XYZ file of C-alpha atoms in Angstrom:
716
model
C -28.114 45.591 362.168
C -29.799 42.617 362.195
C -29.341 39.055 360.662
C -31.131 38.998 357.378
C -31.234 35.370 357.187
C -34.666 34.936 357.527
C -35.872 37.066 354.619
C -36.167 35.065 352.030
C -38.006 35.874 348.903
C -40.194 33.908 346.617
C -39.784 35.750 343.299
C -42.755 33.666 341.303
C -45.828 34.761 344.100
C -44.108 37.777 344.871
C -44.045 37.079 348.853
C -41.597 38.015 351.547
C -40.870 36.580 354.237
C -39.598 38.285 357.323
C -38.643 36.407 360.337
C -41.976 34.427 360.165
C -44.695 36.899 359.089
C -45.453 36.880 355.280
C -46.056 39.827 353.692
C -47.519 40.134 350.056
C -47.435 42.587 347.143
C -44.472 44.729 345.168
C -42.268 46.494 346.936
C -42.263 49.903 347.322
C -40.442 51.472 345.023
C -38.155 53.552 347.415
C -37.237 50.738 349.087
C -35.295 49.097 345.980
C -31.613 49.924 345.215
C -30.548 48.845 341.996
C -26.425 48.950 342.609
C -22.991 47.602 341.349
C -20.186 46.760 342.274
C -16.786 47.909 340.754
C -13.323 48.196 341.373
C -9.629 47.644 340.188
C -9.149 44.299 339.471
C -8.138 41.884 342.818
C -9.792 44.719 345.605
C -12.460 41.720 346.217
C -15.818 42.742 344.988
C -16.964 39.732 344.414
C -16.135 38.081 347.618
C -18.066 41.197 348.917
C -20.784 40.165 347.079
C -20.243 36.354 347.859
C -20.667 37.822 351.767
C -23.529 39.996 351.089
C -25.214 37.094 349.220
C -24.646 34.954 352.436
C -25.983 37.350 355.278
C -29.020 38.449 353.189
C -30.073 34.710 353.083
C -30.203 34.499 349.364
C -27.064 31.372 349.681
C -26.594 29.267 352.376
C -22.591 29.004 351.773
C -20.103 31.440 351.162
C -18.767 30.830 347.861
C -14.741 31.779 347.468
C -13.799 32.716 344.687
C -9.846 31.164 345.470
C -11.855 28.016 345.151
C -13.869 28.019 342.666
C -16.883 28.413 344.013
C -17.902 31.824 343.941
C -21.935 32.062 342.803
C -21.020 35.257 340.831
C -18.136 33.678 338.810
C -20.205 30.724 336.706
C -18.167 30.572 333.672
C -15.437 27.888 333.508
C -12.849 30.368 332.975
C -13.705 32.788 335.706
C -13.360 29.787 338.009
C -9.799 28.889 335.954
C -8.341 32.627 336.370
C -10.477 33.771 339.483
C -11.276 36.676 338.393
C -14.419 38.197 336.986
C -15.017 38.432 333.337
C -18.404 38.924 332.594
C -21.328 41.082 334.945
C -23.167 38.951 336.715
C -26.731 40.298 337.775
C -28.654 38.819 340.970
C -31.470 40.522 343.711
C -31.438 39.851 347.534
C -33.314 41.508 350.415
C -31.890 43.478 353.277
C -34.303 45.148 355.984
C -37.669 45.386 353.892
C -35.478 46.499 351.068
C -34.950 44.240 347.624
C -31.077 44.745 346.592
C -30.626 44.432 342.439
C -27.047 43.875 342.256
C -24.213 43.196 339.663
C -20.789 42.046 340.312
C -18.519 43.633 337.350
C -15.091 42.417 336.062
C -12.017 44.727 337.619
C -9.861 43.953 334.285
C -9.646 47.278 331.678
C -10.183 44.287 329.279
C -13.641 43.787 330.055
C -14.125 47.673 330.899
C -17.355 47.331 328.748
C -19.166 44.697 331.271
C -18.998 48.154 333.997
C -20.342 50.774 331.047
C -23.024 48.562 330.903
C -23.651 47.983 334.103
C -23.258 51.715 335.078
C -25.521 53.128 332.056
C -28.652 51.513 334.024
C -27.929 51.237 337.362
C -28.880 54.039 340.365
C -25.996 53.596 342.800
C -22.411 51.746 343.129
C -20.191 50.621 345.426
C -16.679 51.009 344.571
C -13.423 48.687 346.911
C -10.400 49.434 347.150
C -7.561 47.532 348.529
C -6.464 48.643 351.819
C -2.987 48.314 350.760
C -2.860 49.402 347.232
C -5.550 52.125 347.037
C -6.547 53.532 344.613
C -5.653 51.949 341.887
C -5.365 52.318 337.468
C -8.800 50.808 337.433
C -9.856 52.072 340.077
C -9.862 55.695 338.011
C -11.558 54.118 335.368
C -14.685 53.158 337.097
C -14.577 56.032 339.344
C -14.707 58.236 335.706
C -17.384 55.946 334.294
C -19.375 56.521 337.349
C -19.320 60.490 336.731
C -19.980 60.212 333.390
C -23.554 58.404 334.475
C -23.445 60.892 337.776
C -23.734 57.721 340.060
C -24.446 58.455 343.612
C -21.788 56.088 345.462
C -19.839 54.554 348.399
C -16.584 53.519 349.186
C -15.423 50.136 350.912
C -11.930 50.368 351.749
C -11.799 46.350 352.228
C -8.703 43.564 353.352
C -8.116 46.388 356.368
C -6.825 43.053 358.052
C -3.703 42.921 355.411
C -0.609 43.573 356.425
C 0.458 47.078 355.054
C -3.456 48.154 355.072
C -3.399 51.839 355.524
C -7.071 53.491 355.733
C -6.098 57.146 355.693
C -3.556 56.802 352.785
C -6.342 55.616 350.971
C -8.441 58.245 351.865
C -6.006 60.866 350.854
C -5.865 59.000 347.424
C -9.763 59.017 346.963
C -9.325 62.519 347.307
C -5.919 63.451 345.505
C -5.973 60.776 342.730
C -10.272 61.209 341.876
C -11.129 64.176 342.732
C -13.414 63.079 345.071
C -14.889 64.285 348.673
C -14.695 61.426 350.695
C -16.795 61.222 354.627
C -15.300 58.936 356.369
C -18.676 57.372 358.370
C -16.741 54.304 359.966
C -12.673 53.972 361.356
C -11.143 50.490 361.838
C -10.750 49.171 365.235
C -7.677 47.885 364.859
C -5.179 47.285 361.985
C -3.511 44.521 359.588
C -3.435 40.879 361.926
C -5.454 43.497 365.140
C -8.454 44.197 362.685
C -11.222 43.410 364.849
C -14.206 45.613 363.166
C -15.566 49.301 362.840
C -15.858 52.350 365.215
C -19.365 53.396 363.553
C -19.131 57.205 363.737
C -22.794 57.907 362.857
C -23.879 56.452 365.959
C -20.706 56.816 367.916
C -20.363 52.520 368.364
C -17.923 50.134 367.725
C -18.362 46.575 366.678
C -16.181 43.609 367.017
C -16.145 40.448 364.071
C -15.278 37.001 365.204
C -14.679 36.474 362.032
C -17.155 33.080 361.858
C -20.021 33.480 359.223
C -22.646 32.275 361.197
C -21.783 34.764 364.089
C -23.730 38.717 364.811
C -21.465 41.598 365.425
C -21.083 42.403 368.934
C -21.182 45.786 370.335
C -17.844 47.011 372.269
C -16.763 49.569 374.297
C -14.666 52.125 372.261
C -11.073 51.469 372.864
C -9.622 54.566 375.401
C -6.673 54.847 372.759
C -9.323 55.455 370.112
C -11.474 57.769 371.577
C -9.878 60.793 370.826
C -9.240 59.988 367.220
C -13.489 58.899 366.937
C -13.813 62.415 368.606
C -11.752 64.102 366.299
C -13.444 62.242 362.979
C -16.407 62.455 364.298
C -16.282 66.057 364.672
C -14.853 66.617 361.232
C -17.932 63.889 359.639
C -20.081 66.610 361.496
C -17.857 69.992 360.047
C -17.784 68.192 356.212
C -22.283 67.566 355.694
C -22.548 71.361 357.125
C -20.216 72.656 354.847
C -23.031 70.548 351.521
C -26.004 70.444 353.838
C -27.977 73.626 354.722
C -29.788 71.504 357.361
C -27.213 70.310 358.926
C -25.277 73.716 358.998
C -27.976 75.175 360.671
C -28.159 72.992 363.694
C -24.286 72.978 363.594
C -24.310 76.813 363.933
C -27.167 77.226 366.562
C -24.696 74.547 369.163
C -28.056 72.210 368.303
C -27.068 68.630 369.161
C -27.044 66.451 366.154
C -29.084 63.203 366.412
C -28.327 60.033 364.664
C -31.723 59.787 362.390
C -30.648 63.936 361.120
C -26.727 62.664 360.774
C -27.919 59.896 358.469
C -30.624 61.930 356.837
C -28.092 64.667 355.904
C -25.706 61.467 354.527
C -28.104 60.159 352.186
C -28.758 63.627 350.960
C -24.968 65.022 349.658
C -24.438 60.940 348.742
C -27.576 61.433 346.459
C -26.534 64.637 345.213
C -22.952 63.763 344.332
C -21.509 65.879 346.995
C -19.578 63.691 349.514
C -18.833 59.857 349.246
C -19.685 58.129 352.485
C -16.276 55.884 353.118
C -16.599 52.663 354.927
C -14.045 49.472 355.954
C -13.811 45.609 356.801
C -12.389 42.710 355.562
C -14.861 40.304 352.919
C -12.843 37.370 353.661
C -12.742 37.584 356.989
C -16.360 38.311 357.039
C -15.843 41.643 358.805
C -17.938 44.448 357.916
C -20.605 43.255 355.563
C -23.665 44.091 357.593
C -22.829 47.502 358.055
C -21.944 47.852 354.593
C -25.994 46.691 353.781
C -26.957 49.094 355.741
C -25.220 51.937 353.915
C -26.214 50.715 350.614
C -30.176 50.814 352.107
C -29.375 54.267 353.877
C -27.375 55.906 351.587
C -27.672 54.757 348.196
C -30.911 56.177 345.795
C -33.745 53.884 345.232
C -35.725 54.462 341.419
C -37.332 57.603 342.227
C -34.720 59.323 344.181
C -32.924 59.675 340.557
C -33.599 62.166 337.769
C -36.731 61.433 335.992
C -35.185 59.310 332.561
C -35.084 61.816 329.456
C -35.662 59.664 325.965
C -37.008 61.455 322.621
C -40.323 60.991 321.400
C -40.648 60.031 317.326
C -40.808 63.680 316.402
C -37.707 64.506 318.179
C -38.960 66.136 321.160
C -37.763 65.438 324.512
C -39.851 63.935 327.268
C -39.283 62.396 331.183
C -40.802 59.280 332.160
C -41.086 59.487 335.647
C -40.191 56.185 337.755
C -44.235 55.058 338.312
C -45.601 51.807 337.616
C -47.997 53.745 336.154
C -46.397 55.930 333.767
C -46.224 53.764 329.849
C -43.889 50.967 329.161
C -39.777 51.975 329.470
C -36.703 49.775 329.349
C -32.998 49.929 327.991
C -31.896 46.582 326.894
C -27.894 46.538 328.228
C -27.062 42.761 327.802
C -26.778 39.902 325.518
C -26.749 36.250 326.564
C -26.301 33.077 324.752
C -27.528 31.094 327.261
C -26.902 27.278 326.551
C -29.649 25.417 327.882
C -32.366 28.535 327.262
C -30.867 30.329 324.046
C -30.967 34.151 323.566
C -31.242 35.882 326.858
C -31.567 39.784 326.612
C -31.200 41.800 330.277
C -33.406 45.146 330.149
C -34.140 47.716 333.355
C -37.435 49.058 333.586
C -37.548 52.602 333.842
C -41.180 53.170 333.994
C -44.298 51.674 333.875
C -44.078 47.536 333.895
C -44.602 44.734 331.204
C -46.162 40.904 331.736
C -44.701 37.809 330.155
C -45.975 37.128 326.571
C -46.285 40.969 325.887
C -46.142 43.077 322.670
C -43.393 45.586 323.014
C -41.848 47.944 320.579
C -37.810 48.038 319.894
C -37.773 51.884 318.918
C -34.027 51.731 318.140
C -34.542 49.147 315.526
C -38.401 50.366 314.940
C -39.740 46.368 314.903
C -42.521 44.869 317.532
C -41.138 42.083 319.391
C -42.886 39.768 321.795
C -41.741 38.873 325.354
C -41.390 35.727 326.181
C -40.621 33.839 329.775
C -39.542 36.570 332.388
C -37.065 35.199 334.018
C -34.547 36.998 337.658
C -31.551 36.368 337.465
C -28.687 34.130 339.962
C -25.908 34.172 338.332
C -26.353 31.839 335.959
C -29.471 30.357 337.414
C -33.144 31.714 336.732
C -35.898 32.432 338.644
C -39.407 32.519 336.663
C -41.854 35.867 337.016
C -44.953 37.156 335.647
C -43.758 40.265 335.501
C -41.959 42.986 335.635
C -42.441 46.293 337.257
C -40.635 49.713 337.324
C -36.995 49.296 338.735
C -36.747 45.716 338.044
C -33.684 44.504 335.847
C -34.511 41.316 334.812
C -33.883 39.476 331.573
C -36.399 37.422 328.969
C -36.855 34.654 326.084
C -37.992 35.383 322.631
C -36.518 38.763 322.084
C -34.553 38.042 318.523
C -33.948 41.523 317.271
C -32.960 43.230 320.000
C -29.527 44.418 320.888
C -27.431 46.046 323.449
C -28.494 49.326 323.786
C -31.850 49.018 322.406
C -34.964 50.899 323.750
C -37.919 48.645 324.392
C -41.489 50.332 325.466
C -44.972 50.241 324.813
C -46.476 50.065 321.195
C -48.242 52.800 321.891
C -45.653 55.489 323.259
C -42.395 54.839 321.140
C -39.622 56.593 322.924
C -35.929 56.551 322.351
C -33.488 56.369 325.208
C -30.313 57.290 325.248
C -27.865 54.523 324.347
C -24.342 53.089 325.913
C -21.040 54.073 324.121
C -17.961 51.875 324.214
C -14.878 51.900 323.846
C -13.194 50.958 320.004
C -11.174 47.681 320.161
C -7.010 48.068 320.168
C -6.069 45.069 319.253
C -6.376 41.982 316.771
C -5.771 38.675 315.758
C -6.498 36.485 312.346
C -8.486 33.555 312.627
C -9.016 30.510 310.349
C -11.401 27.249 310.817
C -9.447 24.493 310.504
C -12.558 22.319 308.210
C -15.365 23.148 306.962
C -17.735 22.418 309.250
C -15.638 24.666 311.090
C -16.316 27.515 309.168
C -20.035 27.246 309.629
C -19.791 26.826 313.284
C -17.251 30.040 313.429
C -19.659 31.974 311.604
C -22.221 31.529 313.566
C -20.339 31.522 317.171
C -18.449 34.552 315.984
C -22.533 35.952 315.519
C -23.216 35.087 318.626
C -20.576 36.640 320.766
C -20.634 40.179 319.069
C -24.165 40.385 320.008
C -22.952 39.424 323.859
C -19.809 42.033 323.107
C -20.261 45.454 322.188
C -16.484 45.876 322.393
C -15.648 42.124 320.362
C -15.874 43.126 316.050
C -15.642 40.463 313.541
C -14.312 41.784 309.951
C -13.208 39.573 307.143
C -10.353 40.579 304.829
C -10.685 40.378 301.044
C -7.087 41.113 300.652
C -6.227 37.818 302.954
C -8.879 36.129 302.922
C -8.764 35.717 306.941
C -11.018 36.850 309.364
C -10.086 39.070 312.288
C -11.232 39.500 315.104
C -10.403 42.780 316.851
C -10.592 43.345 320.759
C -10.101 45.175 324.519
C -6.484 43.184 324.823
C -4.662 40.172 325.351
C -6.927 39.184 327.898
C -10.321 39.931 326.446
C -9.183 38.027 322.831
C -7.897 35.190 324.635
C -11.162 34.906 326.559
C -13.115 34.662 323.231
C -10.676 32.215 321.331
C -10.980 30.208 324.695
C -14.964 30.186 324.299
C -15.214 29.282 320.730
C -12.738 26.818 320.787
C -14.742 24.972 324.539
C -17.890 26.699 324.562
C -19.098 26.640 320.642
C -16.518 23.760 319.570
C -15.169 25.273 316.558
C -11.619 23.963 315.446
C -9.531 27.298 314.716
C -6.184 28.378 313.823
C -5.374 31.631 315.958
C -2.763 34.354 314.507
C -0.417 36.600 316.661
C -1.850 39.457 317.691
C -1.669 42.409 315.681
C -2.232 46.355 316.527
C -5.036 47.849 315.769
C -3.427 51.446 314.321
C -5.033 53.863 312.533
C -4.427 56.736 310.224
C -5.669 60.592 310.335
C -3.839 63.733 308.010
C -2.262 66.460 309.703
C -2.887 68.815 307.039
C -5.635 70.549 305.150
C -6.498 69.585 301.452
C -9.154 69.876 298.619
C -10.243 66.737 297.326
C -12.228 66.152 293.784
C -13.569 63.257 292.506
C -15.579 62.378 289.270
C -17.118 58.474 289.052
C -18.498 58.331 285.405
C -19.215 54.790 283.621
C -21.506 54.646 280.490
C -22.810 51.544 279.474
C -25.992 51.007 277.335
C -29.269 53.062 278.510
C -29.000 55.158 282.101
C -25.089 55.729 282.837
C -23.617 56.446 286.029
C -22.139 60.296 287.293
C -21.489 61.702 290.659
C -18.775 64.978 291.217
C -17.744 65.537 294.415
C -15.455 68.336 296.065
C -14.152 68.012 299.346
C -12.218 69.878 301.860
C -10.439 67.536 304.671
C -9.095 69.091 307.532
C -7.625 67.163 311.063
C -10.174 66.878 313.720
C -9.485 66.697 317.296
C -8.026 62.805 318.524
C -11.197 60.708 319.183
C -13.474 62.442 317.361
C -14.334 60.320 314.278
C -15.939 61.612 311.414
C -17.247 65.299 311.147
C -19.098 65.635 308.412
C -20.425 69.277 307.280
C -22.551 69.648 304.480
C -21.793 73.428 302.783
C -23.258 73.304 299.234
C -25.448 75.635 298.299
C -27.746 75.974 295.550
C -28.449 72.896 293.663
C -25.021 71.941 292.625
C -26.020 68.590 294.169
C -29.847 67.671 294.958
C -30.065 66.948 298.878
C -30.976 62.920 298.550
C -27.292 62.406 297.342
C -25.879 63.633 300.208
C -26.273 61.011 302.453
C -24.880 58.387 299.434
C -21.908 60.981 299.564
C -21.305 60.509 303.662
C -22.215 57.023 303.346
C -19.335 56.849 301.303
C -16.970 58.710 302.723
C -17.309 56.579 305.694
C -17.035 53.492 303.702
C -13.421 54.529 302.990
C -12.201 55.686 305.913
C -13.385 52.517 307.727
C -11.150 50.405 305.016
C -8.374 52.897 304.481
C -6.286 54.575 302.441
C -2.532 53.521 302.695
C -2.235 50.247 304.659
C -6.069 49.060 305.216
C -6.098 50.897 308.332
C -9.250 52.726 309.427
C -8.790 56.539 308.958
C -10.649 58.722 311.343
C -10.418 61.995 312.968
C -11.446 63.990 309.909
C -13.505 67.038 309.275
C -14.856 66.686 305.691
C -16.702 69.173 303.973
C -18.518 68.872 301.062
C -18.417 72.595 299.449
C -19.377 71.848 296.108
C -20.090 69.362 292.805
C -22.427 68.676 290.211
C -25.013 66.374 288.955
C -26.486 64.990 285.450
C -30.312 64.986 285.612
C -30.703 61.256 284.063
C -27.411 59.454 284.719
C -26.598 60.708 288.839
C -27.992 58.344 291.392
C -27.182 57.676 295.049
C -24.431 54.811 293.790
C -22.298 56.892 291.769
C -22.544 60.219 294.596
C -21.340 57.349 296.727
C -18.502 56.419 294.682
C -17.654 59.744 293.914
C -17.522 60.361 298.388
C -15.285 57.626 298.520
C -12.797 57.949 295.631
C -12.495 62.350 296.973
C -11.662 60.989 300.944
C -9.292 58.659 299.637
C -7.613 61.306 297.000
C -7.382 64.044 299.892
C -6.071 61.754 302.221
C -3.228 60.617 300.314
C -2.088 64.005 299.807
C -3.136 64.860 303.055
C 0.458 63.692 304.896
C -1.190 61.166 306.498
C 0.261 60.099 309.762
C -0.321 56.474 311.524
C -1.451 56.349 315.075
C -0.728 53.623 317.573
C -2.862 52.999 320.541
C -0.872 54.001 324.084
C -1.482 52.237 327.165
C -1.590 53.633 330.920
C 0.838 51.654 333.038
C 0.846 50.931 336.577
C 3.752 48.526 338.071
C 3.962 47.511 341.784
C 6.710 46.277 342.400
C 9.622 45.485 345.316
C 12.131 48.114 345.300
C 15.040 46.147 345.080
C 13.759 45.047 341.650
C 12.590 49.059 340.801
C 15.911 48.969 338.725
C 15.734 46.147 336.227
C 11.815 47.383 335.933
C 12.551 50.785 335.122
C 15.356 49.200 332.201
C 13.040 46.553 330.593
C 9.973 49.445 330.434
C 12.549 51.986 328.463
C 13.640 49.591 325.741
C 10.132 48.738 325.600
C 9.465 52.795 324.161
C 7.890 53.370 328.249
C 7.815 57.154 329.330
C 7.739 56.725 332.964
C 6.133 59.400 334.465
C 6.166 59.367 338.058
C 7.603 56.896 341.040
C 5.819 56.432 344.461
C 7.702 54.359 347.153
C 5.481 53.034 349.854
C 7.460 50.891 352.374
C 9.031 47.852 350.717
C 6.949 48.508 346.934
C 7.103 50.961 344.437
C 4.950 51.987 341.824
C 5.609 52.974 338.459
C 3.250 55.120 336.729
C 4.471 55.335 332.543
C 3.055 55.503 329.427
C 4.000 52.247 326.904
C 3.100 51.346 323.343
C 0.947 48.638 322.855
C 2.596 47.093 320.142
C 5.874 47.113 323.229
C 3.423 45.258 325.868
C 2.854 41.970 324.371
C 4.694 39.329 326.890
C 4.945 41.747 329.471
C 3.350 39.732 331.732
C 6.145 37.266 331.776
C 8.478 39.105 331.358
C 8.005 40.932 334.605
C 7.700 38.025 336.216
C 10.664 36.602 335.482
C 12.688 39.919 336.375
C 10.911 39.934 339.901
C 10.862 36.599 340.982
C 6.698 36.778 339.968
C 6.582 39.097 343.104
C 5.694 42.235 340.947
C 2.168 43.114 339.353
C 0.666 45.460 336.818
C -2.240 46.803 335.027
C -2.424 48.256 331.888
C -5.915 50.716 330.608
C -6.382 52.403 327.423
C -4.934 56.198 327.340
C -4.920 57.279 323.990
C -4.023 57.122 320.256
C -0.654 58.523 319.345
C 1.227 59.578 315.936
C 3.401 56.195 315.454
C 7.426 57.404 315.509
C 8.738 58.266 312.163
C 11.051 55.373 312.194
C 8.303 52.685 312.684
C 5.721 53.624 309.845
C 7.661 52.025 307.361
C 8.038 48.755 308.856
C 4.638 48.594 309.870
C 3.679 49.341 306.512
C 5.940 46.274 305.013
C 4.313 43.825 307.571
C 0.991 45.326 306.023
C 2.116 44.554 302.577
C 3.866 41.050 303.927
C 0.360 39.854 305.091
C -1.297 41.372 301.768
C 0.661 39.249 299.514
C 0.672 36.126 301.982
């Protein structure tokens, strides 16, 4: 364990100074770590990141979230609210390793930031609050990491807080996340007596005095902890033996296992996602950060440790790109930011090859050539210019006008397409109107920039009401967007009340037929479509099946029919809400040799879809949120009563000491104003978190109410 304050990297010249000695050249790929901090809100991700930047010498003063001085929370609203809103990237250095870090938000409204970060990173550190344990958003980010097969380690933070419980948190990780925890540390003390850690791998104890400038001091393992330490170390070896053949062989032979062998085995099972190492500490008190840095370099993967990135070439054949500077350049754009000083920044991760500033690249997703402008290494909102980005790098660039989130960039002579990034659909909408003509022009430009930045933020114009409707992931998400419009982009606007993004679907199979016939002078328009509509699985969207046999409808018109169906589903049928989860089978139709056109079949497809939905007993779907409320036991009754009045379904209640945790499902429409209501009912002592769970059929007694609201807005 060493102090890395002497390790400062000159990003432009690519020289590393370590303890007075300068080493030139790029970092070996195996010494690069691309990782994110992910967690539930208030678990302490940003505080951990700030300590890591300090101990690695990246910053010279510890930033504090509660003081608004955190380097990674650079937006004004982040400083005001004390939460992370946008993922911020930085680079630091520890023990001859380059660590590219992304600090992600913990609030569910900004889950897209976690999604795109995990898509381009190799590893993650999941931070848990030692008192709260596994919380609602902890489960969400864990599932996201599972989806991308991201190896991770866990850091149980806030061990110095009253009520901290290391073993209970480990049990929750196992039970609620379905993980296989592998404790490699034990806390030295607990709550107010928390001093440091017991390293089970090296069988040593380290004490921290809490001073940012102090080094950890090795101390003797207390007599009272030796039996427990011995049991946990034996458990560590046995758990490794279950997953790793080399440790199993040594264990069965009765041979003593060295520290290096243990570390190598922990690394192997971590990279294979078989086990998750567990560490602990208190970031706010500067305890446990250096061992966490050691674990990041020891156990998280380098780019070559990950499977070759898979892509498809222009012929549709799958190709694999090795993590190598010598391979063709391949990168994925994962974030677009409008910087008020330098303009439009595109963040990308280089999976193979290298690219220089000024080089021409090919955007395979858009089918356009682009020229890389300046290359920038980002440190939150500060920029350091570099001349080249190589394999494993996470950088930003200027000059890419037609590149958006999820686009593939590659060498023009080796075009390939990487898998893009999927984002959840918005669940909440508000209407927004500019105050003046000048504001209208500004608002259009600002909204375009914001939709480029945030794939979960949608903008639509309602021809019926003449309103611009913006949609997002929740109240806080839209509140942040509106604040940015008013302050950052200086748009004068009037904002309406939040509206739930209801959806519509069908409940029975039907057949529908539509003809689009127009006869004017010269050629007319003719399209005839026969559809079979069936309910599809929730969340599946549109499943279009072409069952045309023979020449009933020429092949060139089939895509137009599908486009017409999609357009009709997007605009809605009975209440202007999008239609979802339908299987549409095209089984018959007819055409005219002269009058048929793509436009005619597009219109016929749209008409058939609307006719069919109207006959198929359509129902509204409302978003249901998963709610977790932590309240003092004395307010439990009032909290449950309030939830019952909001149509909430309480699934379970857990009690830990004086605090109770309520797990419930609540309709989004009933959750507006819940924060204020909960604070009022519990004297500000309760907390809650919500995340989208599923879409569910709206109760029959509320259907007419929703329809009336739509008609009222349409006539306004």
